[in-house]
Amino acid sequence: MDPCDSNPLSRKLGAFVVLSGDELSILAALHQRRRCFVAGRDLVRQGQSQHAAYILASGWVCSYKIQADGSRQIIDFQIPGDFLGLRSVLLRTSDHSFEPIVDCEAAEVSASDLIVAFEQAPRLAAAVLWAASRDEAMLVEHLVGVGRRAADARVAHFLLELCSRLALVGLGNREGFDCPLTQYHLADALGLSAVHVNRVLRSLREQKLATFRDNHVCFHDYDQLARMAGFDDTYLDQSLPLLRRPS
């Protein structure tokens, strides 16, 4: 097996930089403190300080903020290979919470662990910066989606983005992917009601574009769905590595 396939984060960062054996070893060392988390119990709470960051190894997590009236806005969903709380561990206080959607496993990483790893492997630091920049680009798309896209395009764009992200770590393709999200998750993430999400999913199914059923998304006509959503995955920047191994 290619060493880049050894964990989801290696596969993800491999879209930016072809990691050397030493760099892969340093990355593997960040996975030493593995912890298991049960669904529904926060890993990190909004306002929490002095906490670790995590690298998600398996399962799905949502990041969210609770408003004063008790309503929830889901900021994003994290999949295997994603960092959880990277920004907030460096800024010391978390401005949002992370909740496992299903039971998951994650590697606990302290700020000092990251600093040591980045000192040892500057190219690895550049790759993590790429991943963080990519996350920011996705949040920009989410903001555009909530603010300007029609509901059907908003849902379709979101599903297509998830597919691209999962494909990068070997968990999805243009035919579809397994997905533990509920219509309530989609509603809280996309600024729609659960009833509206249900209508949009039914419309996509009736148009023979996509079906989301039994924890699986199936694309019937990926290209047409992408045209309808105005989906261009350039912002995900995962077509090929930009940095090669040092000679």
Short mmCIF file of C-alpha atoms in Angstrom, two decimals:
data_model
loop_
_atom_site.label_atom_id
_atom_site.label_comp_id
_atom_site.label_asym_id
_atom_site.label_seq_id
_atom_site.Cartn_x
_atom_site.Cartn_y
_atom_site.Cartn_z
CA MET A 1 0.00 0.00 0.00
CA ASP A 2 1.19 3.51 -0.79
CA PRO A 3 2.17 5.24 2.46
CA CYS A 4 -0.08 8.15 1.53
CA ASP A 5 -3.02 5.76 1.94
CA SER A 6 -2.10 4.95 5.56
CA ASN A 7 -4.58 7.45 7.01
CA PRO A 8 -7.18 9.86 5.63
CA LEU A 9 -5.16 12.98 6.49
CA SER A 10 -2.18 11.68 4.51
CA ARG A 11 -4.43 11.11 1.50
CA LYS A 12 -5.97 14.55 1.88
CA LEU A 13 -2.66 16.41 2.21
CA GLY A 14 -1.35 14.37 -0.71
CA ALA A 15 -3.55 16.50 -2.96
CA PHE A 16 -1.23 19.41 -2.17
CA VAL A 17 2.19 17.93 -1.47
CA VAL A 18 3.83 14.59 -2.20
CA LEU A 19 5.06 13.77 1.29
CA SER A 20 8.41 12.12 1.88
CA GLY A 21 8.89 9.10 4.11
CA ASP A 22 10.16 11.29 6.96
CA GLU A 23 7.22 13.67 6.59
CA LEU A 24 4.77 10.76 6.64
CA SER A 25 6.41 9.47 9.82
CA ILE A 26 6.01 12.87 11.49
CA LEU A 27 2.39 12.95 10.39
CA ALA A 28 1.84 9.43 11.73
CA ALA A 29 3.26 10.53 15.09
CA LEU A 30 0.45 13.08 15.36
CA HIS A 31 -2.00 10.15 15.36
CA GLN A 32 -0.55 8.39 18.41
CA ARG A 33 -3.09 9.56 21.01
CA ARG A 34 -6.27 7.99 19.66
CA ARG A 35 -9.58 8.55 21.40
CA CYS A 36 -13.09 7.28 20.74
CA PHE A 37 -16.12 9.57 21.04
CA VAL A 38 -19.80 8.70 21.16
CA ALA A 39 -22.41 10.36 18.97
CA GLY A 40 -24.11 13.40 20.45
CA ARG A 41 -21.45 14.26 23.06
CA ASP A 42 -19.32 17.30 22.21
CA LEU A 43 -15.59 16.88 21.69
CA VAL A 44 -15.08 20.63 22.13
CA ARG A 45 -17.62 23.11 23.49
CA GLN A 46 -18.21 26.68 22.39
CA GLY A 47 -16.24 28.98 24.73
CA GLN A 48 -13.95 26.18 25.95
CA SER A 49 -10.29 27.02 26.46
CA GLN A 50 -7.18 24.93 27.01
CA HIS A 51 -8.34 22.12 24.79
CA ALA A 52 -6.64 20.00 22.18
CA ALA A 53 -7.23 19.86 18.47
CA TYR A 54 -8.17 16.57 16.84
CA ILE A 55 -7.55 14.77 13.58
CA LEU A 56 -10.66 12.82 12.63
CA ALA A 57 -9.75 9.24 11.75
CA SER A 58 -13.23 7.77 11.32
CA GLY A 59 -16.83 8.91 11.59
CA TRP A 60 -18.53 12.26 10.95
CA VAL A 61 -18.64 15.38 13.12
CA CYS A 62 -20.54 18.66 12.83
CA SER A 63 -19.23 22.04 13.94
CA TYR A 64 -21.93 24.42 15.13
CA LYS A 65 -22.83 27.54 17.10
CA ILE A 66 -25.80 27.93 19.44
CA GLN A 67 -27.60 31.27 19.31
CA ALA A 68 -29.10 33.11 22.29
CA ASP A 69 -32.58 31.81 21.41
CA GLY A 70 -31.30 28.21 21.47
CA SER A 71 -31.30 27.74 17.69
CA ARG A 72 -28.37 25.99 16.07
CA GLN A 73 -26.38 26.94 13.00
CA ILE A 74 -24.21 24.15 11.65
CA ILE A 75 -21.04 25.69 10.24
CA ASP A 76 -19.72 22.61 8.50
CA PHE A 77 -19.38 18.83 8.66
CA GLN A 78 -16.04 17.17 9.28
CA ILE A 79 -15.12 13.87 7.65
CA PRO A 80 -12.11 11.55 8.09
CA GLY A 81 -8.88 13.43 7.41
CA ASP A 82 -10.18 16.77 8.73
CA PHE A 83 -8.78 18.74 11.63
CA LEU A 84 -11.19 19.64 14.42
CA GLY A 85 -10.48 22.85 16.31
CA LEU A 86 -7.18 23.65 14.64
CA ARG A 87 -7.87 27.39 14.59
CA SER A 88 -9.29 27.55 18.08
CA VAL A 89 -6.46 25.55 19.68
CA LEU A 90 -3.98 28.08 18.29
CA LEU A 91 -6.23 30.99 19.37
CA ARG A 92 -6.78 29.29 22.76
CA THR A 93 -10.58 29.59 22.97
CA SER A 94 -13.09 27.77 20.79
CA ASP A 95 -15.75 29.97 19.19
CA HIS A 96 -17.92 26.98 18.26
CA SER A 97 -18.63 23.38 19.26
CA PHE A 98 -17.87 20.02 17.66
CA GLU A 99 -20.37 17.17 18.01
CA PRO A 100 -19.96 13.63 16.65
CA ILE A 101 -22.85 12.67 14.39
CA VAL A 102 -21.91 9.01 14.73
CA ASP A 103 -19.43 7.27 17.00
CA CYS A 104 -16.00 8.35 15.85
CA GLU A 105 -12.28 8.00 16.46
CA ALA A 106 -9.93 10.96 16.50
CA ALA A 107 -6.29 11.64 17.34
CA GLU A 108 -5.73 14.25 20.03
CA VAL A 109 -3.13 16.86 19.06
CA SER A 110 -1.84 19.66 21.28
CA ALA A 111 -0.58 23.03 20.08
CA SER A 112 2.94 22.00 21.12
CA ASP A 113 2.64 18.79 19.05
CA LEU A 114 1.82 20.89 16.00
CA ILE A 115 4.61 23.37 16.58
CA VAL A 116 7.20 20.60 16.93
CA ALA A 117 5.89 18.82 13.81
CA PHE A 118 5.98 22.06 11.79
CA GLU A 119 9.52 22.81 12.96
CA GLN A 120 10.63 19.35 11.84
CA ALA A 121 8.75 19.40 8.53
CA PRO A 122 8.05 22.85 7.03
CA ARG A 123 6.50 21.26 3.92
CA LEU A 124 4.02 19.47 6.18
CA ALA A 125 3.19 22.83 7.76
CA ALA A 126 2.56 24.23 4.27
CA ALA A 127 0.24 21.31 3.52
CA VAL A 128 -1.76 21.90 6.72
CA LEU A 129 -1.97 25.59 5.81
CA TRP A 130 -3.32 24.50 2.41
CA ALA A 131 -5.96 22.37 4.15
CA ALA A 132 -6.95 25.28 6.40
CA SER A 133 -7.15 27.61 3.39
CA ARG A 134 -9.31 25.06 1.59
CA ASP A 135 -11.65 24.93 4.59
CA GLU A 136 -11.93 28.73 4.42
CA ALA A 137 -12.77 28.52 0.71
CA MET A 138 -15.56 26.06 1.52
CA LEU A 139 -16.98 28.42 4.14
CA VAL A 140 -17.06 31.17 1.50
CA GLU A 141 -19.07 28.86 -0.76
CA HIS A 142 -21.40 28.01 2.11
CA LEU A 143 -21.98 31.72 2.75
CA VAL A 144 -22.80 32.27 -0.93
CA GLY A 145 -25.10 29.25 -0.83
CA VAL A 146 -27.08 30.42 2.18
CA GLY A 147 -27.21 33.99 0.96
CA ARG A 148 -27.82 33.67 -2.78
CA ARG A 149 -28.53 30.17 -4.08
CA ALA A 150 -32.04 28.86 -4.58
CA ALA A 151 -32.94 25.98 -2.28
CA ASP A 152 -32.54 23.23 -4.90
CA ALA A 153 -29.15 24.55 -6.05
CA ARG A 154 -28.10 25.01 -2.42
CA VAL A 155 -28.82 21.39 -1.48
CA ALA A 156 -27.34 20.01 -4.72
CA HIS A 157 -24.15 22.08 -4.35
CA PHE A 158 -23.73 20.88 -0.80
CA LEU A 159 -24.09 17.21 -1.76
CA LEU A 160 -21.65 17.61 -4.65
CA GLU A 161 -19.11 19.28 -2.39
CA LEU A 162 -19.42 16.47 0.13
CA CYS A 163 -18.85 13.98 -2.67
CA SER A 164 -15.64 15.71 -3.77
CA ARG A 165 -14.35 15.90 -0.23
CA LEU A 166 -15.09 12.23 0.42
CA ALA A 167 -13.57 11.16 -2.90
CA LEU A 168 -10.28 12.75 -1.85
CA VAL A 169 -10.00 10.32 1.08
CA GLY A 170 -11.38 7.32 -0.80
CA LEU A 171 -14.92 7.39 0.62
CA GLY A 172 -16.97 8.56 -2.37
CA ASN A 173 -17.13 8.93 -6.13
CA ARG A 174 -19.37 10.38 -8.85
CA GLU A 175 -21.85 7.55 -8.28
CA GLY A 176 -22.45 8.51 -4.66
CA PHE A 177 -21.37 8.06 -1.05
CA ASP A 178 -22.56 6.85 2.34
CA CYS A 179 -23.88 9.72 4.45
CA PRO A 180 -25.17 9.61 8.07
CA LEU A 181 -26.73 13.09 7.95
CA THR A 182 -30.42 13.63 8.56
CA GLN A 183 -32.68 16.21 6.95
CA TYR A 184 -32.43 18.16 10.19
CA HIS A 185 -28.64 18.33 9.82
CA LEU A 186 -29.05 19.62 6.28
CA ALA A 187 -31.63 22.15 7.43
CA ASP A 188 -29.37 23.54 10.18
CA ALA A 189 -26.44 23.76 7.77
CA LEU A 190 -28.24 25.24 4.77
CA GLY A 191 -30.60 27.72 6.42
CA LEU A 192 -33.72 25.81 5.38
CA SER A 193 -36.47 24.08 7.28
CA ALA A 194 -36.46 20.28 7.43
CA VAL A 195 -39.74 20.32 5.48
CA HIS A 196 -38.14 22.40 2.72
CA VAL A 197 -35.13 20.08 2.59
CA ASN A 198 -37.49 17.14 2.21
CA ARG A 199 -39.24 18.83 -0.72
CA VAL A 200 -35.94 19.61 -2.44
CA LEU A 201 -34.68 16.04 -2.04
CA ARG A 202 -37.95 14.72 -3.43
CA SER A 203 -37.64 17.08 -6.41
CA LEU A 204 -34.06 15.96 -7.10
CA ARG A 205 -35.22 12.35 -6.96
CA GLU A 206 -38.19 12.97 -9.26
CA GLN A 207 -35.93 14.76 -11.75
CA LYS A 208 -33.69 11.65 -11.69
CA LEU A 209 -30.71 13.70 -10.58
CA ALA A 210 -29.98 12.32 -7.11
CA THR A 211 -31.52 10.21 -4.35
CA PHE A 212 -30.70 10.53 -0.65
CA ARG A 213 -32.15 7.52 1.15
CA ASP A 214 -31.10 5.03 3.84
CA ASN A 215 -27.90 6.92 4.68
CA HIS A 216 -26.68 6.88 1.10
CA VAL A 217 -26.51 9.55 -1.60
CA CYS A 218 -26.82 8.19 -5.14
CA PHE A 219 -26.15 10.43 -8.14
CA HIS A 220 -28.21 9.48 -11.20
CA ASP A 221 -26.90 12.29 -13.43
CA TYR A 222 -23.86 13.89 -11.83
CA ASP A 223 -23.10 16.29 -14.70
CA GLN A 224 -26.65 17.61 -14.95
CA LEU A 225 -26.83 18.03 -11.19
CA ALA A 226 -23.56 19.99 -11.26
CA ARG A 227 -24.91 22.26 -14.00
CA MET A 228 -28.11 22.87 -12.09
CA ALA A 229 -26.17 23.73 -8.92
CA GLY A 230 -23.51 25.79 -10.69
CA PHE A 231 -20.95 23.51 -9.04
CA ASP A 232 -17.31 24.06 -10.00
CA ASP A 233 -14.90 22.22 -7.71
CA THR A 234 -11.94 24.50 -8.54
CA TYR A 235 -12.19 26.08 -5.09
CA LEU A 236 -11.44 22.68 -3.53
CA ASP A 237 -8.02 22.68 -5.25
CA GLN A 238 -7.57 18.91 -5.28
CA SER A 239 -6.79 18.13 -8.92
CA LEU A 240 -3.08 17.36 -8.43
CA PRO A 241 -0.22 17.95 -5.95
CA LEU A 242 1.47 21.34 -6.26
CA LEU A 243 4.62 20.33 -4.39
CA ARG A 244 6.66 17.27 -5.24
CA ARG A 245 9.06 15.31 -3.05
CA PRO A 246 12.40 17.08 -2.57
CA SER A 247 15.12 15.58 -4.76
#
